[in-house]
Amino acid sequence: MELNQVTLPVNNMPEAVEFYRTLGFTLIVDTPHYARFSCPDGNATFSLSLHSEAFTNSSVIYFEHEQLNELVDDLLSKGIEFEQLPTDQRYLWKEAILHDPSGNKIKLFWAGENRLNPPWKVS
């Protein structure tokens, strides 16, 4: 079984689409109420769903990139704001934190071998 996609709620579709395109994702479906993107690497996709009512989304979406520092520098130069710049975490990942225009939390990270094989992996 493979994860197909994650869908995030947004309250302004054009603004959200522009934000995710700026992050480097490829828009593959574009409607007034729904957008879908492919990731630059691999076969993963994610989508956005327009919500006219107020919402709270406590989920966090993670996007992995080996050259995390360079990616963050590039995004900063494009005006993307970060809550946290790349920081080494105690669980052996390096993470940067930002939010999309609708408030969805995003972590850009690099974990390398530790993503699937941390020292505390269950055997």
Backbone as ProteinMPNN parsed JSONL, in Angstrom:
{"seq_chain_A": "MELNQVTLPVNNMPEAVEFYRTLGFTLIVDTPHYARFSCPDGNATFSLSLHSEAFTNSSVIYFEHEQLNELVDDLLSKGIEFEQLPTDQRYLWKEAILHDPSGNKIKLFWAGENRLNPPWKVS", "coords_chain_A": {"N_chain_A": [[0.845, -1.168, 0.0], [0.495, 2.248, -0.752], [0.792, 5.639, 0.188], [-1.448, 7.899, -1.187], [-2.228, 10.697, -1.297], [-2.352, 13.775, 0.58], [-4.787, 16.02, 1.711], [-5.12, 19.435, 2.116], [-6.891, 21.989, 3.881], [-7.849, 25.169, 2.608], [-8.363, 28.743, 2.589], [-8.266, 30.569, 0.571], [-7.984, 29.977, -2.585], [-6.484, 30.863, -4.997], [-4.33, 32.292, -3.8], [-3.166, 30.302, -2.193], [-2.412, 28.401, -4.132], [-0.47, 29.848, -5.57], [1.435, 30.172, -3.525], [2.286, 27.458, -3.021], [3.297, 26.823, -5.53], [5.432, 28.587, -5.587], [6.975, 27.368, -3.629], [7.918, 25.274, -5.106], [6.441, 23.169, -6.107], [4.598, 21.269, -8.577], [1.772, 22.195, -10.285], [-0.961, 20.194, -10.986], [-3.696, 19.798, -11.132], [-6.223, 22.156, -11.388], [-8.751, 23.901, -10.14], [-11.482, 26.091, -9.201], [-12.152, 25.279, -6.612], [-10.504, 23.2, -5.867], [-7.193, 21.992, -5.894], [-4.348, 20.255, -7.093], [-1.082, 18.98, -6.564], [2.104, 17.828, -7.761], [5.019, 16.48, -6.282], [8.428, 17.643, -6.503], [10.289, 15.548, -6.5], [10.12, 12.006, -6.742], [6.944, 10.21, -6.514], [4.932, 11.351, -5.064], [1.949, 13.186, -4.215], [-0.064, 16.043, -3.317], [-2.979, 17.795, -2.181], [-5.215, 20.651, -2.29], [-8.096, 21.926, -0.751], [-10.833, 24.026, -1.053], [-12.214, 25.904, 1.547], [-14.941, 27.597, 2.715], [-15.86, 28.266, 5.187], [-14.659, 29.039, 8.517], [-11.778, 27.303, 9.72], [-9.779, 24.959, 11.578], [-6.712, 23.471, 11.394], [-4.82, 21.084, 12.706], [-2.923, 19.39, 11.79], [0.339, 18.517, 10.495], [2.278, 18.967, 7.671], [4.925, 17.354, 6.089], [7.774, 17.919, 4.121], [10.44, 16.538, 2.488], [13.826, 17.377, 1.847], [17.011, 17.088, 0.561], [18.989, 19.08, 0.317], [18.466, 21.077, 2.34], [19.196, 23.556, 3.655], [19.985, 25.169, 1.473], [17.604, 25.195, 0.003], [15.879, 26.562, 1.783], [17.209, 29.048, 1.899], [16.843, 29.863, -0.76], [14.031, 30.059, -0.827], [13.614, 32.049, 1.083], [14.735, 34.195, -0.313], [12.758, 34.544, -2.149], [10.77, 35.65, -0.739], [9.377, 34.062, 1.057], [8.303, 33.433, 4.321], [9.601, 32.225, 7.422], [8.868, 30.43, 10.383], [10.685, 29.057, 11.847], [14.053, 28.676, 11.164], [16.241, 26.276, 9.468], [16.908, 23.786, 11.8], [18.691, 21.621, 13.899], [17.248, 18.755, 15.291], [16.466, 16.899, 18.301], [15.7, 14.356, 17.646], [17.18, 13.675, 15.48], [16.644, 14.858, 13.02], [16.779, 17.58, 10.712], [15.008, 20.548, 10.697], [12.895, 23.026, 9.206], [10.395, 25.449, 9.796], [7.313, 26.618, 8.593], [4.326, 28.396, 7.574], [1.483, 28.034, 5.47], [-0.501, 30.393, 3.48], [-3.07, 29.992, 4.544], [-2.651, 29.163, 7.07], [-1.846, 26.531, 7.508], [0.449, 24.261, 8.883], [3.776, 23.651, 7.943], [6.567, 21.578, 7.604], [9.74, 21.651, 6.437], [12.264, 19.407, 5.833], [15.25, 17.457, 6.506], [16.296, 14.219, 6.939], [17.753, 12.078, 6.182], [19.215, 8.886, 6.455], [18.067, 8.457, 8.919], [15.341, 8.887, 8.731], [13.834, 6.59, 8.036], [15.237, 4.691, 9.405], [15.959, 5.159, 12.275], [18.151, 5.253, 15.187], [16.68, 4.14, 17.265], [14.869, 2.444, 16.14], [12.193, 0.129, 15.917], [12.557, -3.349, 16.086]], "CA_chain_A": [[0.0, 0.0, 0.0], [1.253, 3.493, -0.825], [0.01, 6.84, 0.439], [-1.762, 8.601, -2.422], [-2.103, 12.139, -1.127], [-2.908, 14.45, 1.742], [-5.504, 17.205, 1.267], [-5.103, 20.512, 3.092], [-7.914, 23.008, 3.689], [-7.38, 26.54, 2.395], [-9.474, 29.683, 2.502], [-8.082, 31.398, -0.61], [-7.316, 29.051, -3.506], [-5.407, 31.457, -5.811], [-3.19, 32.616, -2.941], [-2.535, 29.04, -1.792], [-1.766, 27.813, -5.314], [0.753, 30.62, -5.826], [2.381, 29.845, -2.46], [2.874, 26.13, -3.219], [4.11, 26.884, -6.751], [6.672, 29.248, -5.175], [7.782, 26.37, -2.916], [8.539, 24.39, -6.094], [5.565, 22.06, -6.491], [4.004, 21.38, -9.901], [0.313, 22.166, -10.285], [-1.453, 19.227, -11.969], [-5.147, 19.992, -11.221], [-6.5, 23.526, -10.965], [-10.148, 24.316, -10.234], [-11.722, 27.116, -8.177], [-12.352, 24.7, -5.276], [-9.599, 22.077, -5.621], [-5.932, 21.992, -6.634], [-3.478, 19.121, -6.763], [0.314, 19.204, -6.931], [3.075, 16.741, -7.656], [6.263, 16.878, -5.646], [9.531, 17.662, -7.459], [10.98, 14.258, -6.499], [9.264, 10.874, -6.413], [5.594, 10.147, -7.072], [3.962, 11.858, -4.093], [1.129, 14.345, -4.536], [-0.915, 16.551, -2.246], [-4.002, 18.651, -2.753], [-5.818, 21.72, -1.516], [-9.549, 21.975, -0.871], [-11.321, 25.324, -0.615], [-13.193, 25.92, 2.638], [-15.445, 28.958, 2.884], [-16.053, 28.499, 6.61], [-13.435, 29.016, 9.312], [-11.318, 25.957, 10.054], [-8.522, 24.778, 12.286], [-6.036, 22.252, 10.968], [-3.669, 20.865, 13.58], [-1.98, 18.48, 11.139], [1.578, 19.096, 9.985], [2.724, 18.275, 6.469], [6.381, 17.339, 6.016], [8.371, 17.745, 2.805], [11.865, 16.258, 2.683], [14.737, 17.876, 0.814], [18.381, 16.834, 1.008], [19.716, 20.35, 0.392], [17.514, 21.889, 3.088], [19.675, 24.928, 3.867], [19.938, 25.878, 0.199], [16.194, 25.392, -0.316], [15.364, 27.627, 2.644], [17.801, 30.307, 1.426], [16.158, 30.211, -2.008], [12.667, 30.481, -0.511], [13.726, 33.35, 1.741], [14.979, 35.206, -1.353], [11.49, 34.708, -2.867], [9.821, 36.28, 0.159], [8.706, 33.115, 1.947], [8.669, 33.666, 5.715], [9.739, 31.025, 8.236], [8.743, 30.499, 11.845], [11.959, 28.516, 12.348], [15.021, 28.311, 10.126], [16.699, 24.905, 9.682], [17.413, 23.549, 13.153], [18.872, 20.209, 14.242], [16.329, 18.307, 16.33], [16.985, 15.802, 19.131], [15.354, 13.088, 16.995], [18.141, 13.516, 14.39], [16.189, 15.5, 11.791], [16.93, 19.036, 10.633], [13.696, 21.032, 10.27], [12.5, 24.428, 9.106], [8.945, 25.501, 9.964], [6.608, 27.738, 7.995], [2.876, 28.21, 7.438], [0.944, 28.528, 4.212], [-1.356, 31.553, 3.716], [-4.267, 29.614, 5.296], [-2.237, 28.784, 8.416], [-1.42, 25.134, 7.609], [1.85, 24.151, 9.299], [4.627, 22.886, 7.037], [7.957, 21.389, 8.008], [10.707, 21.222, 5.44], [13.234, 18.707, 6.67], [16.151, 16.433, 5.989], [16.59, 13.234, 7.968], [18.656, 11.064, 5.648], [18.978, 7.496, 6.883], [17.281, 8.437, 10.159], [13.9, 8.974, 8.483], [13.271, 5.237, 8.109], [16.074, 3.821, 10.237], [16.571, 5.851, 13.421], [18.822, 4.339, 16.108], [15.68, 3.525, 18.166], [13.881, 1.747, 15.316], [11.667, -1.125, 16.438], [12.972, -4.472, 15.232]], "C_chain_A": [[0.898, 1.242, 0.0], [0.317, 4.662, -0.567], [-0.195, 7.576, -0.88], [-1.554, 10.099, -2.271], [-2.649, 12.561, 0.22], [-3.597, 15.69, 1.191], [-5.553, 18.222, 2.406], [-6.255, 21.477, 2.824], [-7.256, 24.37, 3.459], [-8.584, 27.464, 2.295], [-9.355, 30.651, 1.339], [-7.281, 30.569, -1.61], [-6.236, 29.722, -4.352], [-4.149, 31.773, -4.998], [-2.433, 31.35, -2.538], [-1.794, 28.396, -2.96], [-0.459, 28.536, -5.61], [1.828, 30.297, -4.787], [3.061, 28.502, -2.737], [3.677, 26.057, -4.517], [5.444, 27.561, -6.434], [7.572, 28.28, -4.417], [8.417, 25.357, -3.867], [7.698, 23.211, -6.523], [4.931, 22.335, -7.852], [2.499, 21.213, -9.807], [-0.162, 21.21, -11.368], [-2.973, 19.24, -12.105], [-5.437, 21.373, -10.655], [-7.963, 23.857, -11.214], [-10.37, 25.391, -9.17], [-11.816, 26.558, -6.755], [-11.362, 23.591, -4.916], [-8.352, 22.246, -6.487], [-5.108, 20.802, -6.17], [-2.097, 19.384, -7.338], [1.088, 17.899, -6.92], [4.337, 17.323, -7.024], [7.393, 16.821, -6.666], [10.266, 16.322, -7.577], [9.989, 13.159, -6.138], [7.885, 11.002, -7.037], [4.528, 10.723, -6.15], [3.21, 13.07, -4.64], [0.445, 14.829, -3.264], [-1.896, 17.516, -2.887], [-4.497, 19.679, -1.755], [-7.315, 21.706, -1.784], [-10.042, 23.289, -0.285], [-12.392, 25.172, 0.451], [-13.642, 27.36, 2.835], [-15.671, 29.294, 4.351], [-14.696, 28.462, 7.332], [-13.056, 27.577, 9.653], [-10.053, 26.046, 10.879], [-7.944, 23.456, 11.835], [-4.798, 22.084, 11.837], [-2.675, 19.857, 13.006], [-0.746, 19.252, 10.692], [1.956, 18.289, 8.752], [4.24, 18.448, 6.35], [6.814, 17.115, 4.574], [9.877, 17.621, 3.006], [12.687, 16.774, 1.515], [16.168, 17.763, 1.324], [19.182, 18.116, 1.187], [18.849, 21.39, 1.11], [17.962, 23.338, 3.249], [19.588, 25.756, 2.589], [18.494, 26.154, -0.218], [15.618, 26.546, 0.494], [15.931, 28.976, 2.21], [17.108, 30.785, 0.158], [14.749, 30.735, -1.729], [12.651, 31.827, 0.21], [13.916, 34.462, 0.711], [13.723, 35.475, -2.183], [10.401, 35.289, -1.973], [9.044, 35.346, 1.058], [9.221, 33.345, 3.366], [8.653, 32.361, 6.504], [9.521, 31.346, 9.703], [10.049, 30.044, 12.486], [12.835, 28.185, 11.153], [15.535, 26.907, 10.407], [17.423, 24.737, 11.015], [17.543, 22.052, 13.377], [17.979, 19.867, 15.431], [16.934, 17.128, 17.088], [16.7, 14.434, 18.516], [16.089, 12.916, 15.657], [17.636, 13.983, 13.028], [16.58, 16.964, 11.858], [15.627, 19.555, 10.034], [13.636, 22.549, 10.199], [10.973, 24.439, 9.149], [8.4, 26.769, 9.315], [5.121, 27.418, 7.956], [2.443, 28.717, 6.073], [-0.002, 29.695, 4.503], [-2.637, 31.259, 4.496], [-3.934, 29.134, 6.706], [-1.835, 27.33, 8.581], [0.076, 25.085, 7.905], [2.599, 23.209, 8.373], [6.001, 22.765, 7.672], [8.736, 20.901, 6.794], [11.835, 20.586, 6.232], [14.188, 17.869, 5.846], [16.497, 15.519, 7.147], [17.559, 12.168, 7.479], [18.239, 9.673, 6.079], [18.067, 7.419, 8.106], [15.769, 8.542, 9.94], [13.251, 7.611, 8.637], [14.038, 4.311, 9.042], [16.74, 4.585, 11.379], [17.221, 4.832, 14.351], [17.841, 3.592, 17.017], [14.6, 2.784, 17.398], [13.482, 0.418, 15.962], [12.085, -2.249, 15.5], [11.92, -5.555, 15.19]], "O_chain_A": [[1.93, 1.274, 0.67], [-0.817, 4.675, -1.046], [0.764, 7.845, -1.605], [-0.793, 10.705, -3.025], [-3.324, 11.793, 0.906], [-3.061, 16.35, 0.301], [-5.974, 17.905, 3.518], [-6.568, 21.756, 1.666], [-6.223, 24.675, 4.055], [-9.686, 27.031, 1.96], [-10.246, 31.476, 1.132], [-6.059, 30.466, -1.506], [-5.132, 29.183, -4.422], [-3.032, 31.545, -5.464], [-1.202, 31.33, -2.543], [-0.679, 27.902, -2.796], [0.556, 27.892, -5.873], [3.002, 30.163, -5.132], [4.288, 28.416, -2.692], [4.645, 25.302, -4.594], [6.48, 27.151, -6.958], [8.795, 28.35, -4.539], [9.352, 24.654, -3.483], [8.186, 22.332, -7.234], [4.747, 23.49, -8.237], [2.01, 20.201, -9.305], [0.184, 21.378, -12.537], [-3.497, 18.74, -13.1], [-4.959, 21.723, -9.576], [-8.373, 24.07, -12.355], [-9.508, 25.578, -8.311], [-11.583, 27.288, -5.792], [-11.374, 23.093, -3.79], [-8.443, 22.599, -7.663], [-5.165, 20.398, -5.008], [-1.949, 19.928, -8.433], [0.769, 16.979, -6.167], [4.668, 18.494, -7.21], [7.327, 16.028, -7.605], [10.804, 16.0, -8.636], [9.107, 13.373, -5.306], [7.674, 11.788, -7.96], [3.337, 10.593, -6.431], [3.746, 13.864, -5.413], [0.385, 14.114, -2.264], [-1.674, 17.996, -3.999], [-4.238, 19.593, -0.554], [-7.747, 21.499, -2.918], [-9.709, 23.63, 0.85], [-13.349, 24.415, 0.288], [-12.823, 28.242, 3.091], [-15.675, 30.466, 4.727], [-13.718, 27.922, 6.814], [-13.93, 26.733, 9.852], [-9.353, 27.059, 10.882], [-8.62, 22.428, 11.889], [-3.842, 22.85, 11.72], [-1.694, 19.51, 13.664], [-0.779, 20.472, 10.531], [1.954, 17.059, 8.789], [4.763, 19.553, 6.493], [6.292, 16.236, 3.887], [10.508, 18.486, 3.614], [12.306, 16.633, 0.353], [16.497, 18.281, 2.391], [19.977, 18.221, 2.121], [18.541, 22.445, 0.557], [17.178, 24.254, 3.003], [19.166, 26.912, 2.622], [18.194, 27.231, -0.734], [14.94, 27.414, -0.058], [15.192, 29.959, 2.16], [16.819, 31.973, 0.015], [14.321, 31.729, -2.317], [11.767, 32.65, -0.029], [13.335, 35.54, 0.839], [13.625, 36.508, -2.846], [9.248, 35.41, -2.388], [8.134, 35.787, 1.761], [10.428, 33.441, 3.588], [7.801, 31.5, 6.283], [9.935, 32.394, 10.197], [10.468, 30.565, 13.52], [12.403, 27.49, 10.234], [15.289, 26.382, 11.494], [18.395, 25.429, 11.317], [16.618, 21.295, 13.083], [17.95, 20.578, 16.435], [17.814, 16.44, 16.571], [17.383, 13.459, 18.83], [15.68, 12.12, 14.811], [18.146, 13.55, 11.995], [16.699, 17.527, 12.947], [15.184, 19.071, 8.993], [14.234, 23.256, 11.01], [10.328, 23.544, 8.601], [8.96, 27.854, 9.474], [4.709, 26.301, 8.268], [2.972, 29.711, 5.576], [-0.283, 29.965, 5.67], [-3.236, 32.177, 5.055], [-4.829, 28.742, 7.456], [-1.508, 26.917, 9.693], [0.869, 25.775, 7.265], [2.127, 22.116, 8.058], [6.533, 23.735, 8.213], [8.42, 19.866, 6.208], [12.312, 21.17, 7.204], [13.967, 17.61, 4.663], [16.935, 15.974, 8.204], [18.127, 11.431, 8.285], [17.056, 9.331, 6.067], [17.372, 6.422, 8.302], [14.997, 8.31, 10.87], [12.222, 7.488, 9.301], [13.531, 3.256, 9.424], [17.968, 4.649, 11.44], [16.87, 3.653, 14.304], [18.162, 2.502, 17.49], [13.527, 2.519, 17.94], [14.324, -0.315, 16.481], [11.982, -2.125, 14.279], [12.105, -6.57, 14.52]]}, "name": "protein", "num_of_chains": 1, "seq": "MELNQVTLPVNNMPEAVEFYRTLGFTLIVDTPHYARFSCPDGNATFSLSLHSEAFTNSSVIYFEHEQLNELVDDLLSKGIEFEQLPTDQRYLWKEAILHDPSGNKIKLFWAGENRLNPPWKVS"}
